[in-house]
mmCIF file with all atom_site columns, C-alpha atoms in Angstrom:
data_model
loop_
_atom_site.group_PDB
_atom_site.id
_atom_site.type_symbol
_atom_site.label_atom_id
_atom_site.label_alt_id
_atom_site.label_comp_id
_atom_site.label_asym_id
_atom_site.label_entity_id
_atom_site.label_seq_id
_atom_site.pdbx_PDB_ins_code
_atom_site.Cartn_x
_atom_site.Cartn_y
_atom_site.Cartn_z
_atom_site.occupancy
_atom_site.B_iso_or_equiv
_atom_site.pdbx_formal_charge
_atom_site.auth_seq_id
_atom_site.auth_comp_id
_atom_site.auth_asym_id
_atom_site.auth_atom_id
_atom_site.pdbx_PDB_model_num
ATOM 1   C CA . MET A 1 1   ? 132.567 81.880  135.466 1.00 0.00 ? 1   MET A CA 1
ATOM 2   C CA . LYS A 1 2   ? 133.868 84.894  133.523 1.00 0.00 ? 2   LYS A CA 1
ATOM 3   C CA . ARG A 1 3   ? 133.599 82.928  130.264 1.00 0.00 ? 3   ARG A CA 1
ATOM 4   C CA . LYS A 1 4   ? 129.942 82.126  131.043 1.00 0.00 ? 4   LYS A CA 1
ATOM 5   C CA . VAL A 1 5   ? 129.132 85.747  131.764 1.00 0.00 ? 5   VAL A CA 1
ATOM 6   C CA . THR A 1 6   ? 130.928 86.835  128.585 1.00 0.00 ? 6   THR A CA 1
ATOM 7   C CA . SER A 1 7   ? 128.996 84.273  126.589 1.00 0.00 ? 7   SER A CA 1
ATOM 8   C CA . MET A 1 8   ? 125.699 85.415  128.055 1.00 0.00 ? 8   MET A CA 1
ATOM 9   C CA . LEU A 1 9   ? 126.507 89.020  127.228 1.00 0.00 ? 9   LEU A CA 1
ATOM 10  C CA . ALA A 1 10  ? 127.389 88.039  123.693 1.00 0.00 ? 10  ALA A CA 1
ATOM 11  C CA . ILE A 1 11  ? 124.023 86.244  123.320 1.00 0.00 ? 11  ILE A CA 1
ATOM 12  C CA . ILE A 1 12  ? 122.150 89.271  124.656 1.00 0.00 ? 12  ILE A CA 1
ATOM 13  C CA . ILE A 1 13  ? 124.018 91.647  122.321 1.00 0.00 ? 13  ILE A CA 1
ATOM 14  C CA . LEU A 1 14  ? 123.289 89.368  119.318 1.00 0.00 ? 14  LEU A CA 1
ATOM 15  C CA . ALA A 1 15  ? 119.620 89.094  120.300 1.00 0.00 ? 15  ALA A CA 1
ATOM 16  C CA . THR A 1 16  ? 119.337 92.841  120.671 1.00 0.00 ? 16  THR A CA 1
ATOM 17  C CA . SER A 1 17  ? 121.013 93.381  117.328 1.00 0.00 ? 17  SER A CA 1
ATOM 18  C CA . ALA A 1 18  ? 118.572 90.974  115.694 1.00 0.00 ? 18  ALA A CA 1
ATOM 19  C CA . LEU A 1 19  ? 115.646 92.942  117.138 1.00 0.00 ? 19  LEU A CA 1
ATOM 20  C CA . ILE A 1 20  ? 117.093 96.237  115.982 1.00 0.00 ? 20  ILE A CA 1
ATOM 21  C CA . GLY A 1 21  ? 117.499 94.795  112.526 1.00 0.00 ? 21  GLY A CA 1
ATOM 22  C CA . GLN A 1 22  ? 113.854 93.884  112.102 1.00 0.00 ? 22  GLN A CA 1
ATOM 23  C CA . GLY A 1 23  ? 113.041 96.911  110.002 1.00 0.00 ? 23  GLY A CA 1
ATOM 24  C CA . TYR A 1 24  ? 111.912 100.507 110.300 1.00 0.00 ? 24  TYR A CA 1
ATOM 25  C CA . LYS A 1 25  ? 110.276 101.919 113.413 1.00 0.00 ? 25  LYS A CA 1
ATOM 26  C CA . ILE A 1 26  ? 108.117 104.999 113.728 1.00 0.00 ? 26  ILE A CA 1
ATOM 27  C CA . GLY A 1 27  ? 110.293 108.073 113.247 1.00 0.00 ? 27  GLY A CA 1
ATOM 28  C CA . ASP A 1 28  ? 112.970 106.282 111.251 1.00 0.00 ? 28  ASP A CA 1
ATOM 29  C CA . ILE A 1 29  ? 114.274 107.573 107.915 1.00 0.00 ? 29  ILE A CA 1
ATOM 30  C CA . ALA A 1 30  ? 113.373 105.215 105.096 1.00 0.00 ? 30  ALA A CA 1
ATOM 31  C CA . ASP A 1 31  ? 115.837 104.696 102.273 1.00 0.00 ? 31  ASP A CA 1
ATOM 32  C CA . ASP A 1 32  ? 114.674 105.234 98.733  1.00 0.00 ? 32  ASP A CA 1
ATOM 33  C CA . PHE A 1 33  ? 114.503 102.239 96.409  1.00 0.00 ? 33  PHE A CA 1
ATOM 34  C CA . LYS A 1 34  ? 114.512 101.608 92.687  1.00 0.00 ? 34  LYS A CA 1
ATOM 35  C CA . LEU A 1 35  ? 112.343 98.722  91.552  1.00 0.00 ? 35  LEU A CA 1
ATOM 36  C CA . LYS A 1 36  ? 110.800 97.561  88.271  1.00 0.00 ? 36  LYS A CA 1
ATOM 37  C CA . ASN A 1 37  ? 107.199 98.521  87.689  1.00 0.00 ? 37  ASN A CA 1
ATOM 38  C CA . VAL A 1 38  ? 104.718 96.422  85.710  1.00 0.00 ? 38  VAL A CA 1
ATOM 39  C CA . ASP A 1 39  ? 105.239 98.789  82.737  1.00 0.00 ? 39  ASP A CA 1
ATOM 40  C CA . GLY A 1 40  ? 108.916 97.803  82.645  1.00 0.00 ? 40  GLY A CA 1
ATOM 41  C CA . LYS A 1 41  ? 110.186 101.138 83.992  1.00 0.00 ? 41  LYS A CA 1
ATOM 42  C CA . MET A 1 42  ? 112.274 101.530 87.118  1.00 0.00 ? 42  MET A CA 1
ATOM 43  C CA . VAL A 1 43  ? 110.534 103.502 89.822  1.00 0.00 ? 43  VAL A CA 1
ATOM 44  C CA . SER A 1 44  ? 111.821 105.226 92.956  1.00 0.00 ? 44  SER A CA 1
ATOM 45  C CA . MET A 1 45  ? 110.224 107.640 95.446  1.00 0.00 ? 45  MET A CA 1
ATOM 46  C CA . ALA A 1 46  ? 112.486 110.398 94.128  1.00 0.00 ? 46  ALA A CA 1
ATOM 47  C CA . ASP A 1 47  ? 110.565 110.183 90.816  1.00 0.00 ? 47  ASP A CA 1
ATOM 48  C CA . PHE A 1 48  ? 107.518 111.738 92.494  1.00 0.00 ? 48  PHE A CA 1
ATOM 49  C CA . ALA A 1 49  ? 108.582 115.390 92.576  1.00 0.00 ? 49  ALA A CA 1
ATOM 50  C CA . ASP A 1 50  ? 105.247 116.684 93.897  1.00 0.00 ? 50  ASP A CA 1
ATOM 51  C CA . ALA A 1 51  ? 104.743 114.015 96.582  1.00 0.00 ? 51  ALA A CA 1
ATOM 52  C CA . ILE A 1 52  ? 104.817 115.075 100.214 1.00 0.00 ? 52  ILE A CA 1
ATOM 53  C CA . GLY A 1 53  ? 104.561 111.458 101.354 1.00 0.00 ? 53  GLY A CA 1
ATOM 54  C CA . PHE A 1 54  ? 103.795 107.899 100.291 1.00 0.00 ? 54  PHE A CA 1
ATOM 55  C CA . ILE A 1 55  ? 101.496 105.058 101.136 1.00 0.00 ? 55  ILE A CA 1
ATOM 56  C CA . VAL A 1 56  ? 103.835 102.116 100.613 1.00 0.00 ? 56  VAL A CA 1
ATOM 57  C CA . ILE A 1 57  ? 101.984 98.808  100.591 1.00 0.00 ? 57  ILE A CA 1
ATOM 58  C CA . PHE A 1 58  ? 103.604 95.409  100.388 1.00 0.00 ? 58  PHE A CA 1
ATOM 59  C CA . THR A 1 59  ? 101.116 93.223  98.615  1.00 0.00 ? 59  THR A CA 1
ATOM 60  C CA . CYS A 1 60  ? 100.920 90.466  96.036  1.00 0.00 ? 60  CYS A CA 1
ATOM 61  C CA . ASN A 1 61  ? 98.793  88.526  93.545  1.00 0.00 ? 61  ASN A CA 1
ATOM 62  C CA . HIS A 1 62  ? 97.930  85.288  95.292  1.00 0.00 ? 62  HIS A CA 1
ATOM 63  C CA . CYS A 1 63  ? 97.162  86.159  98.916  1.00 0.00 ? 63  CYS A CA 1
ATOM 64  C CA . PRO A 1 64  ? 93.398  86.311  99.560  1.00 0.00 ? 64  PRO A CA 1
ATOM 65  C CA . PHE A 1 65  ? 93.911  89.192  102.022 1.00 0.00 ? 65  PHE A CA 1
ATOM 66  C CA . SER A 1 66  ? 95.742  91.215  99.372  1.00 0.00 ? 66  SER A CA 1
ATOM 67  C CA . VAL A 1 67  ? 93.061  90.390  96.781  1.00 0.00 ? 67  VAL A CA 1
ATOM 68  C CA . ALA A 1 68  ? 90.341  91.485  99.227  1.00 0.00 ? 68  ALA A CA 1
ATOM 69  C CA . TYR A 1 69  ? 92.034  94.855  99.621  1.00 0.00 ? 69  TYR A CA 1
ATOM 70  C CA . GLU A 1 70  ? 92.796  95.596  95.923  1.00 0.00 ? 70  GLU A CA 1
ATOM 71  C CA . ASP A 1 71  ? 89.732  97.830  95.340  1.00 0.00 ? 71  ASP A CA 1
ATOM 72  C CA . ARG A 1 72  ? 90.371  99.653  98.588  1.00 0.00 ? 72  ARG A CA 1
ATOM 73  C CA . ILE A 1 73  ? 93.997  100.262 97.650  1.00 0.00 ? 73  ILE A CA 1
ATOM 74  C CA . ILE A 1 74  ? 92.876  101.701 94.314  1.00 0.00 ? 74  ILE A CA 1
ATOM 75  C CA . ASP A 1 75  ? 90.423  103.962 96.142  1.00 0.00 ? 75  ASP A CA 1
ATOM 76  C CA . LEU A 1 76  ? 93.157  105.154 98.512  1.00 0.00 ? 76  LEU A CA 1
ATOM 77  C CA . ASP A 1 77  ? 95.436  106.015 95.613  1.00 0.00 ? 77  ASP A CA 1
ATOM 78  C CA . LYS A 1 78  ? 92.691  107.927 93.789  1.00 0.00 ? 78  LYS A CA 1
ATOM 79  C CA . LYS A 1 79  ? 91.810  109.840 96.951  1.00 0.00 ? 79  LYS A CA 1
ATOM 80  C CA . TYR A 1 80  ? 95.295  110.739 98.197  1.00 0.00 ? 80  TYR A CA 1
ATOM 81  C CA . LYS A 1 81  ? 97.689  110.935 95.226  1.00 0.00 ? 81  LYS A CA 1
ATOM 82  C CA . THR A 1 82  ? 96.179  114.312 94.215  1.00 0.00 ? 82  THR A CA 1
ATOM 83  C CA . GLN A 1 83  ? 96.841  115.489 97.788  1.00 0.00 ? 83  GLN A CA 1
ATOM 84  C CA . GLY A 1 84  ? 100.496 114.426 97.683  1.00 0.00 ? 84  GLY A CA 1
ATOM 85  C CA . PHE A 1 85  ? 100.282 110.899 99.105  1.00 0.00 ? 85  PHE A CA 1
ATOM 86  C CA . PRO A 1 86  ? 100.366 108.417 96.233  1.00 0.00 ? 86  PRO A CA 1
ATOM 87  C CA . VAL A 1 87  ? 100.273 104.637 96.757  1.00 0.00 ? 87  VAL A CA 1
ATOM 88  C CA . ILE A 1 88  ? 103.304 102.599 95.825  1.00 0.00 ? 88  ILE A CA 1
ATOM 89  C CA . ALA A 1 89  ? 102.625 98.855  95.888  1.00 0.00 ? 89  ALA A CA 1
ATOM 90  C CA . ILE A 1 90  ? 105.502 96.352  96.148  1.00 0.00 ? 90  ILE A CA 1
ATOM 91  C CA . ASN A 1 91  ? 105.318 92.598  95.630  1.00 0.00 ? 91  ASN A CA 1
ATOM 92  C CA . PRO A 1 92  ? 107.881 91.138  98.104  1.00 0.00 ? 92  PRO A CA 1
ATOM 93  C CA . ASN A 1 93  ? 107.347 87.444  97.352  1.00 0.00 ? 93  ASN A CA 1
ATOM 94  C CA . ASP A 1 94  ? 109.837 85.071  95.714  1.00 0.00 ? 94  ASP A CA 1
ATOM 95  C CA . PRO A 1 95  ? 108.168 83.767  92.537  1.00 0.00 ? 95  PRO A CA 1
ATOM 96  C CA . GLU A 1 96  ? 110.156 80.544  92.773  1.00 0.00 ? 96  GLU A CA 1
ATOM 97  C CA . VAL A 1 97  ? 108.222 79.824  96.012  1.00 0.00 ? 97  VAL A CA 1
ATOM 98  C CA . VAL A 1 98  ? 104.867 81.127  94.707  1.00 0.00 ? 98  VAL A CA 1
ATOM 99  C CA . ALA A 1 99  ? 104.617 81.124  90.921  1.00 0.00 ? 99  ALA A CA 1
ATOM 100 C CA . ALA A 1 100 ? 101.436 83.202  91.009  1.00 0.00 ? 100 ALA A CA 1
ATOM 101 C CA . ASP A 1 101 ? 103.528 86.120  92.229  1.00 0.00 ? 101 ASP A CA 1
ATOM 102 C CA . SER A 1 102 ? 105.867 86.176  89.195  1.00 0.00 ? 102 SER A CA 1
ATOM 103 C CA . TYR A 1 103 ? 106.561 89.460  87.443  1.00 0.00 ? 103 TYR A CA 1
ATOM 104 C CA . GLU A 1 104 ? 104.583 88.256  84.413  1.00 0.00 ? 104 GLU A CA 1
ATOM 105 C CA . ASN A 1 105 ? 101.580 87.540  86.615  1.00 0.00 ? 105 ASN A CA 1
ATOM 106 C CA . MET A 1 106 ? 101.960 90.930  88.273  1.00 0.00 ? 106 MET A CA 1
ATOM 107 C CA . ILE A 1 107 ? 101.590 92.548  84.843  1.00 0.00 ? 107 ILE A CA 1
ATOM 108 C CA . LYS A 1 108 ? 98.429  90.533  84.209  1.00 0.00 ? 108 LYS A CA 1
ATOM 109 C CA . ARG A 1 109 ? 96.921  91.379  87.597  1.00 0.00 ? 109 ARG A CA 1
ATOM 110 C CA . ALA A 1 110 ? 97.651  95.064  87.313  1.00 0.00 ? 110 ALA A CA 1
ATOM 111 C CA . SER A 1 111 ? 95.979  95.092  83.884  1.00 0.00 ? 111 SER A CA 1
ATOM 112 C CA . GLU A 1 112 ? 92.945  93.100  85.042  1.00 0.00 ? 112 GLU A CA 1
ATOM 113 C CA . LYS A 1 113 ? 92.328  95.384  88.000  1.00 0.00 ? 113 LYS A CA 1
ATOM 114 C CA . ALA A 1 114 ? 93.398  98.608  86.227  1.00 0.00 ? 114 ALA A CA 1
ATOM 115 C CA . PHE A 1 115 ? 95.799  99.560  89.036  1.00 0.00 ? 115 PHE A CA 1
ATOM 116 C CA . THR A 1 116 ? 96.191  103.326 89.241  1.00 0.00 ? 116 THR A CA 1
ATOM 117 C CA . PHE A 1 117 ? 99.492  103.076 91.116  1.00 0.00 ? 117 PHE A CA 1
ATOM 118 C CA . PRO A 1 118 ? 102.941 101.570 90.485  1.00 0.00 ? 118 PRO A CA 1
ATOM 119 C CA . TYR A 1 119 ? 103.129 97.853  91.254  1.00 0.00 ? 119 TYR A CA 1
ATOM 120 C CA . LEU A 1 120 ? 106.778 97.089  91.794  1.00 0.00 ? 120 LEU A CA 1
ATOM 121 C CA . PHE A 1 121 ? 108.657 93.790  91.950  1.00 0.00 ? 121 PHE A CA 1
ATOM 122 C CA . ASP A 1 122 ? 111.132 93.408  94.848  1.00 0.00 ? 122 ASP A CA 1
ATOM 123 C CA . GLU A 1 123 ? 113.509 91.303  92.789  1.00 0.00 ? 123 GLU A CA 1
ATOM 124 C CA . GLY A 1 124 ? 116.009 89.543  95.029  1.00 0.00 ? 124 GLY A CA 1
ATOM 125 C CA . GLN A 1 125 ? 113.860 90.525  98.063  1.00 0.00 ? 125 GLN A CA 1
ATOM 126 C CA . LYS A 1 126 ? 116.139 93.394  99.071  1.00 0.00 ? 126 LYS A CA 1
ATOM 127 C CA . VAL A 1 127 ? 113.613 96.086  99.974  1.00 0.00 ? 127 VAL A CA 1
ATOM 128 C CA . TYR A 1 128 ? 110.983 94.404  102.185 1.00 0.00 ? 128 TYR A CA 1
ATOM 129 C CA . PRO A 1 129 ? 113.535 93.353  104.875 1.00 0.00 ? 129 PRO A CA 1
ATOM 130 C CA . LYS A 1 130 ? 114.710 96.964  105.195 1.00 0.00 ? 130 LYS A CA 1
ATOM 131 C CA . PHE A 1 131 ? 111.135 98.014  105.919 1.00 0.00 ? 131 PHE A CA 1
ATOM 132 C CA . GLY A 1 132 ? 110.532 95.030  108.153 1.00 0.00 ? 132 GLY A CA 1
ATOM 133 C CA . ALA A 1 133 ? 107.407 93.908  106.337 1.00 0.00 ? 133 ALA A CA 1
ATOM 134 C CA . THR A 1 134 ? 106.154 90.464  107.306 1.00 0.00 ? 134 THR A CA 1
ATOM 135 C CA . ARG A 1 135 ? 102.718 90.248  105.724 1.00 0.00 ? 135 ARG A CA 1
ATOM 136 C CA . THR A 1 136 ? 100.801 90.984  102.561 1.00 0.00 ? 136 THR A CA 1
ATOM 137 C CA . PRO A 1 137 ? 99.345  93.505  102.840 1.00 0.00 ? 137 PRO A CA 1
ATOM 138 C CA . HIS A 1 138 ? 101.645 95.501  105.176 1.00 0.00 ? 138 HIS A CA 1
ATOM 139 C CA . VAL A 1 139 ? 101.508 99.292  105.083 1.00 0.00 ? 139 VAL A CA 1
ATOM 140 C CA . TYR A 1 140 ? 104.132 101.988 105.714 1.00 0.00 ? 140 TYR A CA 1
ATOM 141 C CA . ILE A 1 141 ? 103.127 105.634 105.523 1.00 0.00 ? 141 ILE A CA 1
ATOM 142 C CA . LEU A 1 142 ? 106.071 107.954 104.890 1.00 0.00 ? 142 LEU A CA 1
ATOM 143 C CA . HIS A 1 143 ? 106.137 111.729 105.198 1.00 0.00 ? 143 HIS A CA 1
ATOM 144 C CA . LYS A 1 144 ? 108.741 113.823 103.387 1.00 0.00 ? 144 LYS A CA 1
ATOM 145 C CA . GLU A 1 145 ? 110.500 116.140 105.799 1.00 0.00 ? 145 GLU A CA 1
ATOM 146 C CA . SER A 1 146 ? 113.586 118.144 104.815 1.00 0.00 ? 146 SER A CA 1
ATOM 147 C CA . GLY A 1 147 ? 114.065 115.840 101.853 1.00 0.00 ? 147 GLY A CA 1
ATOM 148 C CA . LYS A 1 148 ? 113.936 112.671 103.948 1.00 0.00 ? 148 LYS A CA 1
ATOM 149 C CA . TYR A 1 149 ? 111.229 110.002 104.100 1.00 0.00 ? 149 TYR A CA 1
ATOM 150 C CA . ILE A 1 150 ? 110.103 109.636 107.709 1.00 0.00 ? 150 ILE A CA 1
ATOM 151 C CA . VAL A 1 151 ? 108.082 106.610 108.796 1.00 0.00 ? 151 VAL A CA 1
ATOM 152 C CA . LYS A 1 152 ? 104.843 107.788 110.373 1.00 0.00 ? 152 LYS A CA 1
ATOM 153 C CA . TYR A 1 153 ? 102.585 104.717 110.388 1.00 0.00 ? 153 TYR A CA 1
ATOM 154 C CA . ILE A 1 154 ? 103.085 100.944 110.163 1.00 0.00 ? 154 ILE A CA 1
ATOM 155 C CA . GLY A 1 155 ? 100.434 98.244  110.029 1.00 0.00 ? 155 GLY A CA 1
ATOM 156 C CA . ALA A 1 156 ? 97.035  97.433  108.522 1.00 0.00 ? 156 ALA A CA 1
ATOM 157 C CA . ILE A 1 157 ? 94.881  99.257  105.957 1.00 0.00 ? 157 ILE A CA 1
ATOM 158 C CA . ASP A 1 158 ? 91.784  99.173  108.152 1.00 0.00 ? 158 ASP A CA 1
ATOM 159 C CA . ASP A 1 159 ? 90.073  97.023  110.817 1.00 0.00 ? 159 ASP A CA 1
ATOM 160 C CA . ASN A 1 160 ? 88.139  94.623  108.571 1.00 0.00 ? 160 ASN A CA 1
ATOM 161 C CA . ASP A 1 161 ? 90.001  92.519  106.019 1.00 0.00 ? 161 ASP A CA 1
ATOM 162 C CA . GLN A 1 162 ? 86.836  90.501  105.213 1.00 0.00 ? 162 GLN A CA 1
ATOM 163 C CA . ASP A 1 163 ? 84.227  93.149  104.422 1.00 0.00 ? 163 ASP A CA 1
ATOM 164 C CA . ALA A 1 164 ? 84.896  96.665  103.242 1.00 0.00 ? 164 ALA A CA 1
ATOM 165 C CA . ASP A 1 165 ? 81.327  97.734  104.152 1.00 0.00 ? 165 ASP A CA 1
ATOM 166 C CA . LYS A 1 166 ? 81.889  96.810  107.764 1.00 0.00 ? 166 LYS A CA 1
ATOM 167 C CA . VAL A 1 167 ? 85.049  98.812  108.356 1.00 0.00 ? 167 VAL A CA 1
ATOM 168 C CA . LYS A 1 168 ? 84.924  100.948 111.487 1.00 0.00 ? 168 LYS A CA 1
ATOM 169 C CA . LYS A 1 169 ? 88.431  102.310 111.545 1.00 0.00 ? 169 LYS A CA 1
ATOM 170 C CA . ARG A 1 170 ? 90.214  103.305 108.365 1.00 0.00 ? 170 ARG A CA 1
ATOM 171 C CA . TYR A 1 171 ? 93.761  103.397 109.691 1.00 0.00 ? 171 TYR A CA 1
ATOM 172 C CA . ILE A 1 172 ? 95.477  104.710 106.555 1.00 0.00 ? 172 ILE A CA 1
ATOM 173 C CA . GLU A 1 173 ? 92.890  107.462 106.007 1.00 0.00 ? 173 GLU A CA 1
ATOM 174 C CA . LEU A 1 174 ? 93.063  108.564 109.612 1.00 0.00 ? 174 LEU A CA 1
ATOM 175 C CA . ALA A 1 175 ? 96.879  108.715 109.469 1.00 0.00 ? 175 ALA A CA 1
ATOM 176 C CA . VAL A 1 176 ? 97.123  110.547 106.149 1.00 0.00 ? 176 VAL A CA 1
ATOM 177 C CA . ASP A 1 177 ? 94.343  112.977 107.061 1.00 0.00 ? 177 ASP A CA 1
ATOM 178 C CA . ALA A 1 178 ? 96.219  113.822 110.246 1.00 0.00 ? 178 ALA A CA 1
ATOM 179 C CA . LEU A 1 179 ? 99.459  114.440 108.353 1.00 0.00 ? 179 LEU A CA 1
ATOM 180 C CA . LEU A 1 180 ? 97.678  116.642 105.840 1.00 0.00 ? 180 LEU A CA 1
ATOM 181 C CA . LYS A 1 181 ? 96.302  118.736 108.690 1.00 0.00 ? 181 LYS A CA 1
ATOM 182 C CA . GLY A 1 182 ? 99.667  118.919 110.386 1.00 0.00 ? 182 GLY A CA 1
ATOM 183 C CA . GLU A 1 183 ? 98.393  116.937 113.352 1.00 0.00 ? 183 GLU A CA 1
ATOM 184 C CA . GLN A 1 184 ? 99.776  113.981 115.276 1.00 0.00 ? 184 GLN A CA 1
ATOM 185 C CA . ILE A 1 185 ? 98.616  110.528 114.178 1.00 0.00 ? 185 ILE A CA 1
ATOM 186 C CA . ALA A 1 186 ? 96.538  109.034 117.007 1.00 0.00 ? 186 ALA A CA 1
ATOM 187 C CA . ASN A 1 187 ? 97.364  105.435 116.247 1.00 0.00 ? 187 ASN A CA 1
ATOM 188 C CA . THR A 1 188 ? 100.808 105.031 114.591 1.00 0.00 ? 188 THR A CA 1
ATOM 189 C CA . GLU A 1 189 ? 100.989 101.244 114.711 1.00 0.00 ? 189 GLU A CA 1
ATOM 190 C CA . THR A 1 190 ? 98.504  98.459  114.176 1.00 0.00 ? 190 THR A CA 1
ATOM 191 C CA . LYS A 1 191 ? 98.867  94.724  113.498 1.00 0.00 ? 191 LYS A CA 1
ATOM 192 C CA . ALA A 1 192 ? 99.178  93.824  109.836 1.00 0.00 ? 192 ALA A CA 1
ATOM 193 C CA . ILE A 1 193 ? 96.786  90.965  108.953 1.00 0.00 ? 193 ILE A CA 1
ATOM 194 C CA . GLY A 1 194 ? 97.573  88.844  105.912 1.00 0.00 ? 194 GLY A CA 1
ATOM 195 C CA . CYS A 1 195 ? 99.725  86.136  104.389 1.00 0.00 ? 195 CYS A CA 1
ATOM 196 C CA . GLY A 1 196 ? 103.314 85.716  105.434 1.00 0.00 ? 196 GLY A CA 1
ATOM 197 C CA . ILE A 1 197 ? 105.889 86.931  102.907 1.00 0.00 ? 197 ILE A CA 1
ATOM 198 C CA . LYS A 1 198 ? 107.182 84.007  100.866 1.00 0.00 ? 198 LYS A CA 1
ATOM 199 C CA . LYS A 1 199 ? 110.930 83.451  100.673 1.00 0.00 ? 199 LYS A CA 1
ATOM 200 C CA . LYS A 1 200 ? 113.261 80.509  100.095 1.00 0.00 ? 200 LYS A CA 1
ATOM 201 C CA . LYS A 1 201 ? 114.087 78.600  103.286 1.00 0.00 ? 201 LYS A CA 1
#
């Protein structure tokens, strides 16, 4: 009987540990990263000396949801990087699973769309699991406090992935605007809608 109880406790502990390890939660400190940009340079958050926060978006080339949001992501970067919240886009997909998401194709896509933000390659897929990203696109808004990057929002870009003209709630804008005003974010988490991140099985 004791062995059964011990086994059950072990299972519960393992399950709890698995849940804890699913990525950042609101209020967590996010680790910096150093990933290759489409211009060949390595980029980290520490490189942005004037930034007071970041809009980190896990996205990719092939996913129709990501493609639908590209212009909106460019607009977000143009609007907020001058206010201290630049966009950093990260491709989390394994190119051996989806060839369209190779580094070479990232360079082409960034050029075609004239991306105004860094588009980084998560080579070896080491960064997205830390964040807990599961979709493309999947957004994490970070706010720099006492030199640390605090997670303030996790989820979707807005409430309409199909039609930018029919958006009613612009989640990222609402969150960043609140942070810029020193106010609490009303809705800190939403459900990310998009393609599942591609990794080897």
